[in-house]
């Protein structure tokens, strides 16, 4: 009778110890699962793993051995929690709870195997394989999600950079022209009202150009209806750009554009050339307002088209400009250098002559230069009658 009672008590204790980790984990998981917070399963996993290790290795002290069926159920629950923790939990929690859960999953057969230590260790090592598989099952979708987020972040960054470059290259050019025209109109308004009216007309045109540039940028942000190169002006807009720059006063500009240049460059390369000229003229207007002449030359070569924009040494400005607040270097030249290199070309800038500045860019041509027909060999010519 006493032996039967002791056996019943031992069975009840074994049942309680076997159900304790599972019950505790399910209770701790109830609230996060009800709220859909799968990122809060690290705590239930840690509780289940800790209790599983305690019941597994507490046999020598308690004398109560948990039934293998309960330990197998614990292992299954631990594998599910391990995959969930690796998939959704914050990394600072997952890097602590995931190894603990994996150890608990692998260690559950250790006290149940009746054999030498090496045999028990082998059984535990075997159960590391399901733990590794569960961790991999949770890590793969997490890595895919992280890569997706990184791609979205990089796309947004590229979009912001494109927006800032467009605003810097085009809007800043038009705004600098507006400032120069406004200053000229202020100085000639009292003595020559007709010139002031012309300056106001040029201010209006520059403002419309700035609005057009902003509309083009917004259109590019709304969707890929057109390619960026197709939306931007190209080589055919260079003459009007140079005329507007010269009409703004203060600095004269000369353009040398051979007719075959437009056929030698692709649409994207032509848009890049236009952007480079805009940036160069803007820099001359902002940083060398005392220059008197800017030369813009495009020279086709057998393999590329060379673009040079140079200004002479500063002289006496026709219209005195106010001193500008010191600012950091703009994004223009570094961004244009990257753009030219992406197209397979180069871009350099530096001092030129006695105090001047020169920008040189090479853009690969898409069409071979026209060449004279090859002479017919003498032995291939028809004999004269």
Coordinates of N, CA and C in Angstrom, one line a residue, residues 91-253:
X91 N 16.8 42.1 -32.1 CA 18.0 41.4 -32.2 C 18.7 41.3 -30.8
X92 N 18.6 42.4 -30.0 CA 19.2 42.4 -28.7 C 18.6 41.3 -27.8
X93 N 17.3 40.9 -28.0 CA 16.7 39.8 -27.2 C 17.0 38.5 -27.9
X94 N 16.9 38.4 -29.2 CA 17.1 37.2 -29.9 C 18.5 36.6 -29.7
X95 N 19.5 37.4 -29.7 CA 20.9 36.9 -29.5 C 21.1 36.3 -28.2
X96 N 20.2 36.5 -27.2 CA 20.4 35.9 -25.9 C 19.4 34.7 -25.7
X97 N 18.2 34.9 -26.1 CA 17.1 33.9 -25.9 C 17.3 32.7 -26.9
X98 N 17.7 33.0 -28.2 CA 17.8 31.9 -29.2 C 18.9 30.9 -28.8
X99 N 20.1 31.2 -28.3 CA 21.0 30.2 -27.9 C 20.5 29.4 -26.7
X100 N 19.8 30.1 -25.7 CA 19.3 29.4 -24.6 C 18.2 28.4 -25.0
X101 N 17.4 28.8 -25.9 CA 16.3 27.9 -26.4 C 16.9 26.7 -27.2
X102 N 18.0 26.9 -28.0 CA 18.6 25.9 -28.7 C 19.3 24.9 -27.8
X103 N 19.9 25.3 -26.7 CA 20.5 24.4 -25.7 C 19.5 23.6 -25.0
X104 N 18.3 24.2 -24.6 CA 17.3 23.5 -24.0 C 16.7 22.4 -24.9
X105 N 16.6 22.7 -26.2 CA 16.1 21.8 -27.2 C 17.0 20.6 -27.3
X106 N 18.3 20.9 -27.3 CA 19.3 19.8 -27.5 C 19.5 19.0 -26.3
X107 N 19.3 19.6 -25.1 CA 19.7 18.9 -23.8 C 18.6 18.0 -23.2
X108 N 17.3 18.1 -23.8 CA 16.3 17.3 -23.1 C 16.5 15.8 -23.1
X109 N 17.1 15.2 -24.1 CA 17.3 13.7 -23.9 C 18.5 13.3 -23.0
X110 N 19.3 14.3 -22.6 CA 20.5 14.0 -21.9 C 20.3 13.2 -20.6
X111 N 19.3 13.5 -19.7 CA 19.2 12.7 -18.5 C 18.3 11.5 -18.8
X112 N 17.7 11.4 -19.9 CA 16.8 10.2 -20.2 C 17.5 9.0 -20.8
X113 N 18.7 9.3 -21.3 CA 19.5 8.2 -22.0 C 20.3 7.5 -20.9
X114 N 20.1 6.2 -20.8 CA 20.8 5.4 -19.8 C 22.1 4.8 -20.5
X115 N 23.2 5.5 -20.3 CA 24.4 5.1 -21.0 C 25.5 6.0 -20.5
X116 N 26.7 5.8 -21.1 CA 27.9 6.6 -20.8 C 27.7 8.0 -21.2
X117 N 28.6 8.9 -20.7 CA 28.5 10.3 -21.0 C 28.6 10.6 -22.5
X118 N 29.4 9.9 -23.2 CA 29.6 10.1 -24.6 C 28.3 9.8 -25.4
X119 N 27.6 8.8 -25.0 CA 26.4 8.5 -25.6 C 25.3 9.6 -25.4
X120 N 25.3 10.1 -24.2 CA 24.3 11.2 -23.9 C 24.7 12.4 -24.7
X121 N 26.0 12.7 -24.8 CA 26.4 13.9 -25.5 C 26.0 13.7 -27.0
X122 N 26.1 12.5 -27.5 CA 25.8 12.3 -28.9 C 24.3 12.5 -29.2
X123 N 23.5 12.1 -28.2 CA 22.0 12.3 -28.4 C 21.7 13.8 -28.3
X124 N 22.4 14.5 -27.4 CA 22.1 16.0 -27.3 C 22.6 16.6 -28.6
X125 N 23.8 16.2 -29.2 CA 24.3 16.8 -30.4 C 23.3 16.6 -31.6
X126 N 22.7 15.4 -31.6 CA 21.8 15.1 -32.6 C 20.6 16.0 -32.6
X127 N 20.1 16.4 -31.4 CA 19.0 17.3 -31.3 C 19.3 18.7 -31.6
X128 N 20.6 19.0 -31.8 CA 21.0 20.3 -32.2 C 20.6 20.6 -33.6
X129 N 20.5 19.5 -34.4 CA 20.1 19.7 -35.8 C 18.7 20.3 -36.0
X130 N 17.7 19.8 -35.3 CA 16.4 20.5 -35.4 C 16.4 21.9 -34.9
X131 N 17.2 22.2 -33.9 CA 17.4 23.6 -33.4 C 18.0 24.5 -34.5
X132 N 19.0 24.0 -35.1 CA 19.6 24.8 -36.2 C 18.6 25.0 -37.3
X133 N 17.9 24.0 -37.7 CA 16.9 24.1 -38.7 C 15.8 25.1 -38.4
X134 N 15.3 25.1 -37.1 CA 14.3 26.1 -36.7 C 14.9 27.5 -36.7
X135 N 16.1 27.7 -36.3 CA 16.8 29.0 -36.3 C 16.9 29.5 -37.8
X136 N 17.3 28.6 -38.7 CA 17.4 28.9 -40.1 C 16.0 29.3 -40.7
X137 N 15.0 28.5 -40.3 CA 13.7 28.8 -40.8 C 13.2 30.2 -40.4
X138 N 13.6 30.6 -39.2 CA 13.2 32.0 -38.8 C 14.2 33.1 -39.3
X139 N 15.5 32.7 -39.5 CA 16.4 33.7 -40.0 C 16.3 34.1 -41.4
X140 N 15.9 33.1 -42.3 CA 15.8 33.4 -43.7 C 14.7 34.5 -44.0
X141 N 13.5 34.4 -43.6 CA 12.5 35.5 -43.9 C 13.0 36.8 -43.2
X142 N 13.6 36.7 -42.1 CA 14.1 37.9 -41.5 C 15.2 38.6 -42.3
X143 N 16.1 37.8 -42.9 CA 17.1 38.4 -43.7 C 16.5 39.0 -45.0
X144 N 15.5 38.2 -45.6 CA 14.8 38.8 -46.8 C 14.1 40.1 -46.4
X145 N 13.5 40.2 -45.3 CA 12.8 41.5 -44.9 C 13.9 42.6 -44.7
X146 N 15.0 42.3 -44.1 CA 16.0 43.3 -43.9 C 16.6 43.8 -45.2
X147 N 16.8 42.8 -46.1 CA 17.3 43.2 -47.4 C 16.2 44.1 -48.2
X148 N 15.0 43.7 -48.0 CA 13.9 44.5 -48.7 C 13.9 45.9 -48.1
X149 N 14.0 46.0 -46.8 CA 14.0 47.4 -46.1 C 15.2 48.2 -46.6
X150 N 16.4 47.5 -46.7 CA 17.6 48.2 -47.1 C 17.5 48.7 -48.5
X151 N 16.8 47.9 -49.4 CA 16.6 48.3 -50.8 C 15.7 49.5 -50.8
X152 N 14.6 49.5 -50.0 CA 13.7 50.6 -50.0 C 14.4 51.9 -49.5
X153 N 15.2 51.7 -48.4 CA 15.9 52.8 -47.9 C 16.9 53.4 -48.9
X154 N 17.6 52.5 -49.6 CA 18.6 53.0 -50.7 C 17.8 53.6 -51.8
X155 N 16.7 53.1 -52.2 CA 15.9 53.8 -53.3 C 15.4 55.1 -52.9
X156 N 15.0 55.3 -51.6 CA 14.6 56.6 -51.1 C 15.7 57.6 -51.1
X157 N 16.9 57.0 -50.6 CA 18.1 57.9 -50.6 C 18.5 58.4 -52.0
X158 N 18.4 57.4 -53.0 CA 18.8 57.8 -54.3 C 17.8 58.8 -54.9
X159 N 16.5 58.7 -54.5 CA 15.5 59.6 -55.0 C 15.7 61.0 -54.3
X160 N 16.1 61.0 -53.1 CA 16.4 62.3 -52.4 C 17.6 63.0 -53.1
X161 N 18.6 62.1 -53.4 CA 19.8 62.7 -54.0 C 19.5 63.2 -55.4
X162 N 18.7 62.5 -56.1 CA 18.3 63.0 -57.5 C 17.5 64.3 -57.4
X163 N 16.6 64.4 -56.4 CA 15.9 65.6 -56.2 C 16.8 66.8 -55.8
X164 N 17.7 66.5 -54.9 CA 18.7 67.6 -54.5 C 19.6 68.0 -55.6
X165 N 20.0 67.1 -56.5 CA 20.8 67.4 -57.6 C 20.1 68.2 -58.6
X166 N 18.8 67.9 -58.9 CA 18.1 68.6 -59.9 C 17.8 70.1 -59.4
X167 N 17.5 70.2 -58.1 CA 17.3 71.5 -57.5 C 18.6 72.3 -57.5
X168 N 19.7 71.6 -57.2 CA 21.0 72.3 -57.2 C 21.4 72.7 -58.6
X169 N 21.2 71.8 -59.6 CA 21.8 72.1 -60.9 C 20.9 73.1 -61.7
X170 N 19.6 72.9 -61.6 CA 18.7 73.7 -62.5 C 18.1 74.9 -61.8
X171 N 17.5 74.7 -60.6 CA 16.8 75.8 -59.9 C 17.8 76.8 -59.4
X172 N 18.9 76.3 -58.9 CA 20.0 77.2 -58.4 C 20.5 78.1 -59.5
X173 N 20.6 77.5 -60.7 CA 21.1 78.3 -61.9 C 20.1 79.4 -62.2
X174 N 18.8 79.1 -62.3 CA 17.8 80.1 -62.6 C 17.7 81.2 -61.5
X175 N 17.8 80.7 -60.2 CA 17.7 81.7 -59.1 C 18.9 82.6 -59.1
X176 N 20.1 82.1 -59.4 CA 21.2 83.0 -59.5 C 21.1 84.0 -60.6
X177 N 20.5 83.6 -61.7 CA 20.2 84.6 -62.8 C 19.1 85.6 -62.4
X178 N 18.1 85.2 -61.6 CA 17.2 86.1 -61.1 C 17.8 87.2 -60.2
X179 N 18.7 86.7 -59.3 CA 19.4 87.6 -58.4 C 20.2 88.6 -59.2
X180 N 20.9 88.2 -60.2 CA 21.8 89.1 -61.0 C 20.9 90.1 -61.7
X181 N 19.8 89.7 -62.3 CA 18.9 90.6 -63.0 C 18.2 91.6 -62.1
X182 N 17.9 91.1 -60.9 CA 17.3 92.0 -59.9 C 18.3 93.1 -59.5
X183 N 19.5 92.7 -59.3 CA 20.5 93.7 -58.9 C 20.8 94.7 -60.0
X184 N 20.8 94.2 -61.3 CA 21.0 95.1 -62.4 C 19.9 96.0 -62.5
X185 N 18.6 95.5 -62.4 CA 17.5 96.4 -62.5 C 17.5 97.5 -61.4
X186 N 18.0 97.1 -60.2 CA 18.0 98.1 -59.1 C 19.0 99.2 -59.4
X187 N 20.1 98.9 -60.1 CA 21.1 99.9 -60.4 C 20.8 100.8 -61.5
X188 N 20.0 100.2 -62.5 CA 19.7 101.0 -63.7 C 18.3 101.6 -63.7
X189 N 17.5 101.3 -62.7 CA 16.1 101.8 -62.7 C 16.0 103.3 -62.7
X190 N 16.9 104.0 -62.0 CA 16.7 105.4 -62.0 C 17.2 106.1 -63.2
X191 N 18.3 105.5 -63.9 CA 18.9 106.2 -65.0 C 18.3 105.7 -66.4
X192 N 18.0 104.4 -66.4 CA 17.5 103.8 -67.7 C 16.4 102.9 -67.4
X193 N 15.1 103.4 -67.3 CA 14.0 102.6 -67.0 C 13.7 101.5 -68.1
X194 N 14.1 101.7 -69.3 CA 13.9 100.7 -70.4 C 14.7 99.4 -70.1
X195 N 16.0 99.6 -69.6 CA 16.8 98.5 -69.3 C 16.2 97.7 -68.1
X196 N 15.6 98.5 -67.1 CA 15.0 97.9 -66.0 C 13.9 97.0 -66.4
X197 N 13.1 97.5 -67.4 CA 11.9 96.7 -67.8 C 12.5 95.4 -68.5
X198 N 13.5 95.5 -69.3 CA 14.1 94.3 -69.9 C 14.6 93.3 -68.8
X199 N 15.2 93.9 -67.8 CA 15.7 93.0 -66.7 C 14.5 92.3 -66.0
X200 N 13.4 93.0 -65.9 CA 12.2 92.4 -65.3 C 11.7 91.2 -66.1
X201 N 11.7 91.5 -67.5 CA 11.3 90.4 -68.4 C 12.2 89.2 -68.3
X202 N 13.5 89.4 -68.1 CA 14.4 88.3 -68.0 C 14.2 87.6 -66.6
X203 N 13.8 88.4 -65.6 CA 13.5 87.8 -64.3 C 12.3 86.9 -64.4
X204 N 11.3 87.4 -65.1 CA 10.1 86.5 -65.3 C 10.4 85.2 -66.0
X205 N 11.2 85.3 -67.1 CA 11.6 84.1 -67.8 C 12.4 83.1 -67.0
X206 N 13.3 83.6 -66.2 CA 14.1 82.8 -65.3 C 13.2 82.1 -64.3
X207 N 12.3 82.9 -63.7 CA 11.3 82.3 -62.8 C 10.5 81.2 -63.4
X208 N 10.0 81.4 -64.6 CA 9.3 80.3 -65.3 C 10.1 79.1 -65.5
X209 N 11.4 79.3 -65.9 CA 12.3 78.2 -66.0 C 12.5 77.4 -64.7
X210 N 12.6 78.2 -63.6 CA 12.8 77.5 -62.3 C 11.5 76.7 -62.0
X211 N 10.3 77.3 -62.3 CA 9.1 76.5 -62.0 C 9.0 75.3 -62.9
X212 N 9.5 75.4 -64.1 CA 9.5 74.2 -65.0 C 10.4 73.1 -64.5
X213 N 11.5 73.6 -64.0 CA 12.5 72.6 -63.4 C 11.9 71.9 -62.2
X214 N 11.2 72.6 -61.4 CA 10.6 72.0 -60.2 C 9.4 71.1 -60.6
X215 N 8.6 71.5 -61.6 CA 7.6 70.6 -62.1 C 8.1 69.3 -62.7
X216 N 9.3 69.4 -63.4 CA 9.9 68.3 -64.0 C 10.4 67.3 -62.9
X217 N 10.9 67.9 -61.8 CA 11.4 67.1 -60.7 C 10.2 66.4 -60.0
X218 N 9.1 67.1 -59.8 CA 8.0 66.5 -59.2 C 7.4 65.4 -60.0
X219 N 7.4 65.6 -61.4 CA 6.9 64.6 -62.3 C 7.7 63.3 -62.2
X220 N 9.0 63.5 -62.1 CA 9.9 62.3 -61.9 C 9.7 61.6 -60.6
X221 N 9.3 62.3 -59.6 CA 9.0 61.7 -58.3 C 7.7 60.9 -58.3
X222 N 6.7 61.3 -59.1 CA 5.4 60.7 -59.1 C 5.4 59.3 -59.7
X223 N 6.3 59.1 -60.7 CA 6.2 57.8 -61.3 C 7.2 57.8 -62.5
X224 N 7.6 56.5 -62.9 CA 8.5 56.4 -64.1 C 7.8 56.4 -65.4
X225 N 7.0 57.5 -65.6 CA 6.3 57.6 -66.9 C 7.3 57.9 -68.0
X226 N 8.4 58.6 -67.7 CA 9.4 58.9 -68.7 C 10.8 58.7 -68.0
X227 N 11.8 58.4 -68.8 CA 13.1 58.2 -68.3 C 13.6 59.6 -67.9
X228 N 14.6 59.6 -66.8 CA 15.1 60.9 -66.4 C 15.8 61.6 -67.6
X229 N 16.5 60.8 -68.4 CA 17.2 61.5 -69.5 C 16.3 62.1 -70.5
X230 N 15.1 61.5 -70.8 CA 14.2 62.1 -71.7 C 13.5 63.3 -71.1
X231 N 13.4 63.4 -69.8 CA 12.7 64.5 -69.2 C 13.6 65.8 -69.1
X232 N 15.0 65.6 -69.2 CA 15.9 66.7 -69.1 C 16.2 67.3 -70.4
X233 N 16.6 68.6 -70.5 CA 17.0 69.2 -71.8 C 18.4 68.6 -72.2
X234 N 18.7 68.7 -73.5 CA 19.9 68.1 -74.0 C 20.7 69.2 -74.7
X235 N 21.5 68.7 -75.7 CA 22.4 69.6 -76.4 C 21.7 70.7 -77.2
X236 N 20.5 70.4 -77.6 CA 19.8 71.4 -78.4 C 19.3 72.6 -77.6
X237 N 19.4 72.5 -76.3 CA 19.0 73.6 -75.4 C 20.2 74.5 -75.0
X238 N 21.4 74.0 -75.4 CA 22.6 74.8 -75.0 C 22.6 76.2 -75.6
X239 N 22.3 76.4 -76.9 CA 22.4 77.8 -77.4 C 21.5 78.8 -76.6
X240 N 20.2 78.4 -76.3 CA 19.3 79.2 -75.5 C 19.9 79.4 -74.1
X241 N 20.5 78.4 -73.5 CA 21.0 78.5 -72.2 C 22.2 79.6 -72.2
X242 N 23.0 79.5 -73.2 CA 24.1 80.5 -73.2 C 23.6 81.9 -73.5
X243 N 22.6 82.0 -74.4 CA 22.1 83.3 -74.7 C 21.4 83.9 -73.4
X244 N 20.7 83.1 -72.7 CA 20.1 83.6 -71.4 C 21.2 84.0 -70.4
X245 N 22.3 83.3 -70.3 CA 23.3 83.6 -69.4 C 24.0 84.9 -69.8
X246 N 24.2 85.1 -71.1 CA 24.8 86.4 -71.5 C 23.9 87.5 -71.4
X247 N 22.6 87.3 -71.6 CA 21.6 88.4 -71.5 C 21.5 88.9 -70.1
X248 N 21.8 88.0 -69.1 CA 21.7 88.4 -67.7 C 22.7 89.4 -67.4
X249 N 23.7 89.6 -68.2 CA 24.7 90.7 -68.0 C 25.8 90.3 -67.0
X250 N 26.8 91.0 -67.0 CA 27.9 90.8 -66.1 C 29.0 90.0 -66.7
X251 N 28.7 88.9 -67.4 CA 29.7 87.9 -68.0 C 29.2 87.5 -69.3
X252 N 30.1 87.6 -70.3 CA 29.7 87.1 -71.7 C 30.1 85.6 -71.8
X253 N 29.3 84.9 -72.6 CA 29.5 83.5 -72.8 C 29.6 83.2 -74.3

